[in-house]
CSV table of C-alpha atoms and ligand atoms in Angstrom, one decimal:
chain,number,residue,atom,x,y,z
A,1,UNK,CA,101.3,8.9,155.1
A,2,UNK,CA,98.9,8.4,157.9
A,3,UNK,CA,95.3,9.2,157.3
A,4,UNK,CA,94.5,10.9,160.5
A,5,UNK,CA,97.3,13.3,160.2
A,6,UNK,CA,96.1,14.5,157.1
A,7,UNK,CA,94.4,17.8,157.1
A,8,UNK,CA,94.9,18.1,160.7
A,9,UNK,CA,94.9,22.0,161.6
A,10,UNK,CA,98.4,23.3,162.3
A,11,UNK,CA,98.0,25.8,164.8
A,12,UNK,CA,100.6,28.2,166.6
A,13,UNK,CA,100.1,26.7,170.2
A,14,UNK,CA,101.7,23.4,169.1
A,15,UNK,CA,104.8,25.0,167.6
A,16,UNK,CA,108.3,25.9,168.7
A,17,UNK,CA,108.9,29.5,167.7
A,18,UNK,CA,111.9,28.4,165.6
A,19,UNK,CA,111.3,25.2,164.2
A,20,UNK,CA,108.1,23.8,162.6
A,21,UNK,CA,107.7,20.1,163.5
A,22,UNK,CA,105.6,17.6,162.2
A,23,UNK,CA,102.8,16.8,164.8
A,24,UNK,CA,103.0,13.2,163.2
A,25,UNK,CA,106.7,12.4,163.5
A,26,UNK,CA,108.5,15.5,164.7
A,27,UNK,CA,110.3,15.9,161.4
A,28,UNK,CA,110.6,19.5,159.6
A,29,UNK,CA,107.5,20.7,157.7
A,30,UNK,CA,107.6,22.9,154.7
A,31,UNK,CA,105.1,25.0,152.9
A,32,UNK,CA,104.1,23.1,149.8
A,33,UNK,CA,103.2,25.5,146.9
A,34,UNK,CA,101.2,23.0,144.7
A,35,UNK,CA,99.4,21.7,147.8
A,36,UNK,CA,99.0,25.2,149.4
A,37,UNK,CA,99.8,23.0,152.9
A,38,UNK,CA,102.4,22.3,155.2
A,39,UNK,CA,104.2,19.0,154.3
A,40,UNK,CA,106.5,17.0,156.3
A,41,UNK,CA,109.8,16.3,154.6
A,42,UNK,CA,110.2,12.9,156.4
A,43,UNK,CA,106.7,11.3,156.5
A,44,UNK,CA,104.8,13.3,153.9
A,45,UNK,CA,101.9,14.2,156.2
A,46,UNK,CA,100.1,17.5,155.1
A,47,UNK,CA,98.6,20.0,157.4
A,48,UNK,CA,96.4,23.1,156.6
A,49,UNK,CA,97.7,26.5,157.5
A,50,UNK,CA,95.1,27.8,159.8
A,51,UNK,CA,94.5,31.1,158.4
A,52,UNK,CA,91.2,32.5,156.9
A,53,UNK,CA,92.2,36.3,157.5
A,54,UNK,CA,93.3,38.4,154.5
A,55,UNK,CA,95.8,41.1,154.9
A,56,UNK,CA,93.9,44.6,155.6
A,57,UNK,CA,95.5,48.1,154.6
A,58,UNK,CA,96.5,50.6,156.9
A,59,UNK,CA,96.7,54.4,156.7
A,60,UNK,CA,100.0,56.1,155.9
A,61,UNK,CA,100.5,57.7,159.2
A,62,UNK,CA,100.4,54.1,160.8
A,63,UNK,CA,103.5,53.3,158.5
A,64,UNK,CA,105.4,56.6,159.4
A,65,UNK,CA,104.6,56.2,163.1
A,66,UNK,CA,104.1,52.8,164.6
A,67,UNK,CA,104.6,50.1,162.3
A,68,UNK,CA,105.8,46.7,164.2
A,69,UNK,CA,109.3,45.3,163.8
A,70,UNK,CA,109.7,41.7,162.6
A,71,UNK,CA,111.8,40.3,165.6
A,72,UNK,CA,111.4,36.9,165.0
A,73,UNK,CA,113.5,37.0,161.7
A,74,UNK,CA,117.4,37.1,161.4
A,75,UNK,CA,119.6,38.7,158.8
A,76,UNK,CA,122.4,37.0,157.1
A,77,UNK,CA,124.7,38.4,154.4
A,78,UNK,CA,126.4,36.7,151.5
A,79,UNK,CA,130.1,37.4,151.5
A,80,UNK,CA,130.4,36.5,147.8
A,81,UNK,CA,127.7,38.8,146.2
A,82,UNK,CA,126.8,41.1,149.1
A,83,UNK,CA,123.1,40.3,149.1
A,84,UNK,CA,121.4,40.4,152.5
A,85,UNK,CA,118.8,37.8,153.2
A,86,UNK,CA,116.5,36.5,156.0
A,87,UNK,CA,117.0,32.7,156.2
A,88,UNK,CA,115.6,29.9,158.3
A,89,UNK,CA,117.5,29.2,161.4
A,90,UNK,CA,117.7,25.6,160.9
A,91,UNK,CA,118.3,25.5,157.2
A,92,UNK,CA,121.3,23.2,156.8
A,93,UNK,CA,123.1,24.5,153.8
A,94,UNK,CA,122.6,28.1,153.7
A,95,UNK,CA,122.8,29.0,150.1
A,96,UNK,CA,122.8,32.3,148.9
A,97,UNK,CA,119.6,32.6,146.4
A,98,UNK,CA,121.6,35.2,144.3
A,99,UNK,CA,124.9,33.7,143.5
A,100,UNK,CA,124.6,30.0,144.8
A,101,UNK,CA,127.6,29.9,147.1
A,102,UNK,CA,127.6,29.0,150.8
A,103,UNK,CA,129.5,31.9,152.0
A,104,UNK,CA,127.0,33.4,154.4
A,105,UNK,CA,127.3,34.9,157.8
A,106,UNK,CA,124.7,36.1,160.3
A,107,UNK,CA,124.8,40.0,160.9
A,108,UNK,CA,123.6,42.1,163.8
A,109,UNK,CA,121.3,44.0,161.4
A,110,UNK,CA,117.4,44.0,162.4
A,111,UNK,CA,115.2,42.7,159.7
A,112,UNK,CA,112.7,45.7,159.9
A,113,UNK,CA,109.2,45.9,159.4
A,114,UNK,CA,107.1,42.7,160.0
A,115,UNK,CA,105.1,41.8,157.1
A,116,UNK,CA,101.3,42.3,157.2
A,117,UNK,CA,100.8,39.7,154.6
A,118,UNK,CA,102.2,36.9,152.5
A,119,UNK,CA,101.3,36.1,148.8
A,120,UNK,CA,102.3,32.4,149.1
A,121,UNK,CA,104.1,30.2,146.4
A,122,UNK,CA,101.8,28.6,144.1
A,123,UNK,CA,104.5,27.2,141.6
A,124,UNK,CA,106.7,24.5,142.7
A,125,UNK,CA,110.3,24.7,142.3
A,126,UNK,CA,110.1,21.7,139.4
A,127,UNK,CA,107.6,23.8,137.6
A,128,UNK,CA,109.7,27.0,137.9
A,129,UNK,CA,112.6,25.0,136.5
A,130,UNK,CA,110.5,23.9,133.5
A,131,UNK,CA,109.5,27.6,133.0
A,132,UNK,CA,113.1,28.8,133.3
A,133,UNK,CA,114.4,25.9,130.8
A,134,UNK,CA,111.8,26.9,128.1
A,135,UNK,CA,112.6,30.5,128.6
A,136,UNK,CA,116.4,30.0,128.4
A,137,UNK,CA,116.0,27.8,125.4
A,138,UNK,CA,114.3,30.6,123.3
A,139,UNK,CA,117.3,32.8,124.2
A,140,UNK,CA,119.0,32.5,121.1
A,141,UNK,CA,122.1,34.7,121.6
A,142,UNK,CA,122.7,33.1,125.0
A,143,UNK,CA,125.6,30.9,125.7
A,144,UNK,CA,125.1,27.1,126.5
A,145,UNK,CA,126.3,27.5,130.1
A,146,UNK,CA,123.4,29.8,130.8
A,147,UNK,CA,121.0,27.4,129.4
A,148,UNK,CA,122.3,24.8,131.8
A,149,UNK,CA,121.8,27.2,134.7
A,150,UNK,CA,118.2,27.3,134.4
A,151,UNK,CA,117.8,23.8,136.1
A,152,UNK,CA,115.2,23.6,139.1
A,153,UNK,CA,118.2,22.4,141.6
A,154,UNK,CA,119.7,25.7,141.0
A,155,UNK,CA,116.6,27.8,141.6
A,156,UNK,CA,116.1,29.3,145.0
A,157,UNK,CA,112.7,30.3,146.3
A,158,UNK,CA,112.7,33.7,148.0
A,159,UNK,CA,110.1,36.0,149.4
A,160,UNK,CA,110.5,39.5,148.5
A,161,UNK,CA,109.3,42.4,150.6
A,162,UNK,CA,107.0,45.1,148.9
A,163,UNK,CA,104.8,48.0,149.8
A,164,UNK,CA,101.5,48.5,147.9
A,165,UNK,CA,100.2,51.8,148.2
A,166,UNK,CA,96.5,53.2,147.5
A,167,UNK,CA,95.7,56.8,147.0
A,168,UNK,CA,92.9,59.0,145.7
A,169,UNK,CA,94.5,62.1,144.0
A,170,UNK,CA,93.1,65.2,143.2
A,171,UNK,CA,95.0,67.6,140.9
A,172,UNK,CA,94.7,71.2,139.3
A,173,UNK,CA,96.9,72.2,136.6
A,174,UNK,CA,97.7,74.9,134.1
A,175,UNK,CA,100.1,74.8,131.3
A,176,UNK,CA,101.2,75.7,127.7
A,177,UNK,CA,101.3,73.2,124.8
A,178,UNK,CA,102.0,73.8,121.3
A,179,UNK,CA,100.8,71.8,118.1
A,180,UNK,CA,103.0,71.8,115.1
A,181,UNK,CA,101.5,72.7,111.4
A,182,UNK,CA,103.2,72.9,108.2
A,183,UNK,CA,102.9,75.4,105.4
A,184,UNK,CA,104.2,75.4,101.8
A,185,UNK,CA,105.7,78.0,100.0
A,186,UNK,CA,106.9,78.3,96.3
A,187,UNK,CA,110.2,80.0,95.6
A,188,UNK,CA,110.9,79.8,91.8
A,189,UNK,CA,108.2,77.2,91.5
A,190,UNK,CA,110.0,74.9,94.1
A,191,UNK,CA,107.9,73.8,97.1
A,192,UNK,CA,109.5,74.6,100.6
A,193,UNK,CA,107.8,73.1,103.5
A,194,UNK,CA,108.0,74.9,106.8
A,195,UNK,CA,107.1,73.6,110.4
A,196,UNK,CA,105.4,76.2,112.7
A,197,UNK,CA,104.0,75.8,116.1
A,198,UNK,CA,100.6,77.2,117.4
A,199,UNK,CA,100.9,77.4,121.1
A,200,UNK,CA,97.8,77.3,123.4
A,201,UNK,CA,97.2,77.4,127.3
A,202,UNK,CA,95.5,74.6,129.2
A,203,UNK,CA,93.9,74.6,132.7
A,204,UNK,CA,91.6,72.0,134.5
A,205,UNK,CA,91.5,69.4,137.1
A,206,UNK,CA,92.1,65.7,137.1
A,207,UNK,CA,91.3,63.0,139.7
A,208,UNK,CA,93.2,59.7,139.5
A,209,UNK,CA,92.8,56.7,141.8
A,210,UNK,CA,95.7,54.2,142.4
A,211,UNK,CA,95.3,50.7,143.8
A,212,UNK,CA,97.9,48.6,145.0
A,213,UNK,CA,100.9,50.3,143.4
A,214,UNK,CA,103.9,48.2,144.0
A,215,UNK,CA,107.0,49.3,145.3
A,216,UNK,CA,110.3,47.2,145.9
A,217,UNK,CA,111.3,47.4,149.6
A,218,UNK,CA,114.8,45.7,149.2
A,219,UNK,CA,117.6,47.0,147.3
A,220,UNK,CA,118.7,43.4,146.4
A,221,UNK,CA,116.3,44.0,143.7
A,222,UNK,CA,114.9,47.1,141.7
A,223,UNK,CA,111.4,48.1,141.4
A,224,UNK,CA,111.6,47.3,137.5
A,225,UNK,CA,112.3,43.8,137.9
A,226,UNK,CA,109.2,43.5,140.3
A,227,UNK,CA,107.2,45.4,137.6
A,228,UNK,CA,108.3,43.0,135.0
A,229,UNK,CA,106.9,40.1,136.4
A,230,UNK,CA,104.0,41.6,138.1
A,231,UNK,CA,101.0,41.4,138.9
A,232,UNK,CA,101.1,39.5,142.1
A,233,UNK,CA,97.8,38.7,143.9
A,234,UNK,CA,98.4,41.4,146.7
A,235,UNK,CA,94.9,42.2,147.2
A,236,UNK,CA,94.0,38.6,148.2
A,237,UNK,CA,97.1,38.1,150.5
A,238,UNK,CA,96.4,36.3,153.6
A,239,UNK,CA,97.8,37.7,156.9
A,240,UNK,CA,101.2,36.9,157.5
A,241,UNK,CA,102.2,33.5,159.1
A,242,UNK,CA,105.7,32.0,159.5
A,243,UNK,CA,104.4,28.7,158.0
A,244,UNK,CA,104.1,30.2,154.6
A,245,UNK,CA,108.1,30.8,154.7
A,246,UNK,CA,109.0,27.5,155.7
A,247,UNK,CA,111.5,26.0,153.1
A,248,UNK,CA,112.1,29.5,151.6
A,249,UNK,CA,114.2,32.3,152.5
A,250,UNK,CA,113.3,35.9,152.3
A,251,UNK,CA,115.0,39.1,150.9
A,252,UNK,CA,115.6,41.7,153.5
A,253,UNK,CA,113.8,45.1,153.6
A,254,UNK,CA,116.3,48.0,153.6
A,255,UNK,CA,114.2,51.0,152.0
A,256,UNK,CA,112.0,52.5,154.9
A,257,UNK,CA,108.4,53.1,154.5
A,258,UNK,CA,108.8,56.8,154.0
A,259,UNK,CA,111.6,56.3,151.2
A,260,UNK,CA,109.2,53.9,149.5
A,261,UNK,CA,106.2,56.2,149.9
A,262,UNK,CA,108.2,59.2,148.4
A,263,UNK,CA,109.3,56.8,145.5
A,264,UNK,CA,105.7,55.8,144.8
A,265,UNK,CA,104.5,59.5,144.9
A,266,UNK,CA,107.0,60.2,142.2
A,267,UNK,CA,105.8,57.5,140.1
A,268,UNK,CA,102.1,58.5,140.7
A,269,UNK,CA,103.1,62.1,139.6
A,270,UNK,CA,104.1,60.8,136.4
A,271,UNK,CA,101.3,58.9,135.8
A,272,UNK,CA,98.9,61.9,136.7
A,273,UNK,CA,100.8,64.0,134.2
A,274,UNK,CA,100.5,61.4,131.6
A,275,UNK,CA,96.6,61.1,132.3
A,276,UNK,CA,96.2,64.9,132.0
A,277,UNK,CA,98.0,65.2,128.6
A,278,UNK,CA,96.5,62.2,127.2
A,279,UNK,CA,93.3,64.7,126.8
A,280,UNK,CA,95.2,67.0,124.4
A,281,UNK,CA,96.6,66.9,121.0
A,282,UNK,CA,100.1,68.5,121.0
A,283,UNK,CA,103.4,67.9,120.1
A,284,UNK,CA,105.7,70.4,122.4
A,285,UNK,CA,105.0,70.8,126.1
A,286,UNK,CA,106.4,74.4,127.1
A,287,UNK,CA,105.3,74.0,130.9
A,288,UNK,CA,102.8,72.3,133.1
A,289,UNK,CA,102.3,73.1,136.8
A,290,UNK,CA,100.3,70.4,138.6
A,291,UNK,CA,99.1,70.6,142.2
A,292,UNK,CA,98.1,67.4,143.7
A,293,UNK,CA,96.3,66.5,147.0
A,294,UNK,CA,96.6,62.8,148.1
A,295,UNK,CA,93.4,61.5,150.0
A,296,UNK,CA,92.8,58.1,151.4
A,297,UNK,CA,96.5,57.1,151.5
A,298,UNK,CA,96.8,53.5,152.5
A,299,UNK,CA,99.5,50.9,152.3
A,300,UNK,CA,100.3,47.4,153.2
A,301,UNK,CA,103.6,45.7,153.6
A,302,UNK,CA,103.7,42.2,152.0
A,303,UNK,CA,106.0,39.5,151.1
A,304,UNK,CA,105.8,38.3,147.4
A,305,UNK,CA,106.9,34.9,146.0
A,306,UNK,CA,110.0,34.8,143.7
A,307,UNK,CA,112.3,32.0,142.2
A,308,UNK,CA,115.7,33.5,141.7
A,309,UNK,CA,118.2,31.9,139.2
A,310,UNK,CA,121.7,32.7,138.6
A,311,UNK,CA,124.3,32.0,136.1
A,312,UNK,CA,128.0,33.1,136.3
A,313,UNK,CA,129.4,33.9,132.8
A,314,UNK,CA,132.8,35.4,132.3
A,315,UNK,CA,133.1,36.5,135.8
A,316,UNK,CA,129.9,38.4,135.8
A,317,UNK,CA,126.8,37.3,137.5
A,318,UNK,CA,123.4,37.2,135.7
A,319,UNK,CA,120.2,36.7,137.7
A,320,UNK,CA,116.7,35.8,136.5
A,321,UNK,CA,113.6,35.8,138.3
A,322,UNK,CA,110.1,34.0,138.3
A,323,UNK,CA,107.0,35.2,139.8
A,324,UNK,CA,106.3,32.4,142.3
A,325,UNK,CA,102.6,32.8,142.1
A,326,UNK,CA,102.0,33.4,138.3
A,327,UNK,CA,105.1,32.0,136.6
A,328,UNK,CA,106.1,35.1,134.7
A,329,UNK,CA,109.8,35.3,134.1
A,330,UNK,CA,112.1,38.0,133.4
A,331,UNK,CA,115.9,38.6,133.4
A,332,UNK,CA,119.1,39.7,131.5
A,333,UNK,CA,121.0,37.0,129.7
A,334,UNK,CA,124.6,37.1,128.8
A,335,UNK,CA,125.6,37.2,125.2
A,336,UNK,CA,127.8,34.5,123.5
A,337,UNK,CA,130.4,36.3,121.5
A,338,UNK,CA,130.9,33.1,119.5
A,339,UNK,CA,127.4,32.9,118.6
A,340,UNK,CA,127.4,36.7,117.5
A,341,UNK,CA,130.5,36.0,115.7
A,342,UNK,CA,129.2,33.0,113.8
A,343,UNK,CA,125.8,34.7,113.1
A,344,UNK,CA,127.7,37.7,111.5
A,345,UNK,CA,130.1,35.5,109.3
A,346,UNK,CA,126.9,33.7,108.2
A,347,UNK,CA,125.3,36.9,107.3
A,348,UNK,CA,128.2,38.0,105.3
A,349,UNK,CA,128.6,34.7,103.5
A,350,UNK,CA,124.7,34.8,102.6
A,351,UNK,CA,124.9,38.4,101.4
A,352,UNK,CA,128.0,37.4,99.4
A,353,UNK,CA,126.2,34.4,97.8
A,354,UNK,CA,122.9,36.5,97.0
A,355,UNK,CA,125.4,39.0,95.3
A,356,UNK,CA,127.2,36.2,93.4
A,357,UNK,CA,123.8,34.7,92.2
A,358,UNK,CA,122.5,38.2,91.1
A,359,UNK,CA,125.6,38.6,89.3
A,360,UNK,CA,125.4,35.2,87.6
A,361,UNK,CA,121.8,35.8,86.4
A,362,UNK,CA,122.1,39.4,85.8
A,363,UNK,CA,124.6,38.6,83.1
B,401,LIG,ZN1,106.1,13.9,159.8
B,402,LIG,ZN1,125.4,35.6,147.2
């Protein structure tokens, strides 16, 4: 690689809007997760992404009224599994990250909100592949076909849109709780234990602060999956730049801001109730009324990095996901009927064997 090309700043002015060309040779450059730089796929030159700014949070009013549209992106749909994705225009083989097929068509749909920030990939595909292979190896019940699917070539790097919400909450509450106690009575000398409940009223106030509460903004994936591989360093996310997306695809956004904020408030409500109840020693909740005021509500809309793996087993698609920043992995794995059958058989033989031995020595 040429020395003078290295560390040259990669600025917007030099760029075509759709293709990121290497200033050194004109080839295609992608974001390299390990180097945290742009890297040319042809001459291997590297370039800094000029970006010192960190993403800033905005008020909820902004989200509901004047959030920007991501007009430079295009939405594609996979005809095999139905997933909708945002793909790089110049991507040669457009492969669906969820099912691995090339049955992808462009749609007229708008990509929705423009991301404010991006948590860049930190883990390379090779490293993600090693994480997936080790993880699959430990899945005792999984069929061997599944274990083979965890190879790095089959993984796809995908940016996933999430909202993070901050809020200070102030709640007042009143309710009734019950605590159980037991008494012992003797009837004809025999002890009879009886359970009773003593009810008491509660009343008070509670403040709870939430920081970067993460809500999944694409229905291709559910919030629980994202939670399982959280945290993502969303507080340190740099401002959105297309450079970070080079070499990756992105998941579409199809739950709007209002819907995600409602979902978030419901989860916050649950956490507030848990925080209130944690102060009391009780067994039964008769009722609890909580009135909550939300203050300083802020949001940011960011892309977080994931590797998606897929395995088809008995005509069913199984996906697993790796946090592209930390390497945390989650996913459902198919269960091999044969392995379960053999294990049960082995168990029967083992129990039978022990019974025989016990029988033998017992006599
Ligand atoms: Zn080059
Ligand atoms: Zn698909």
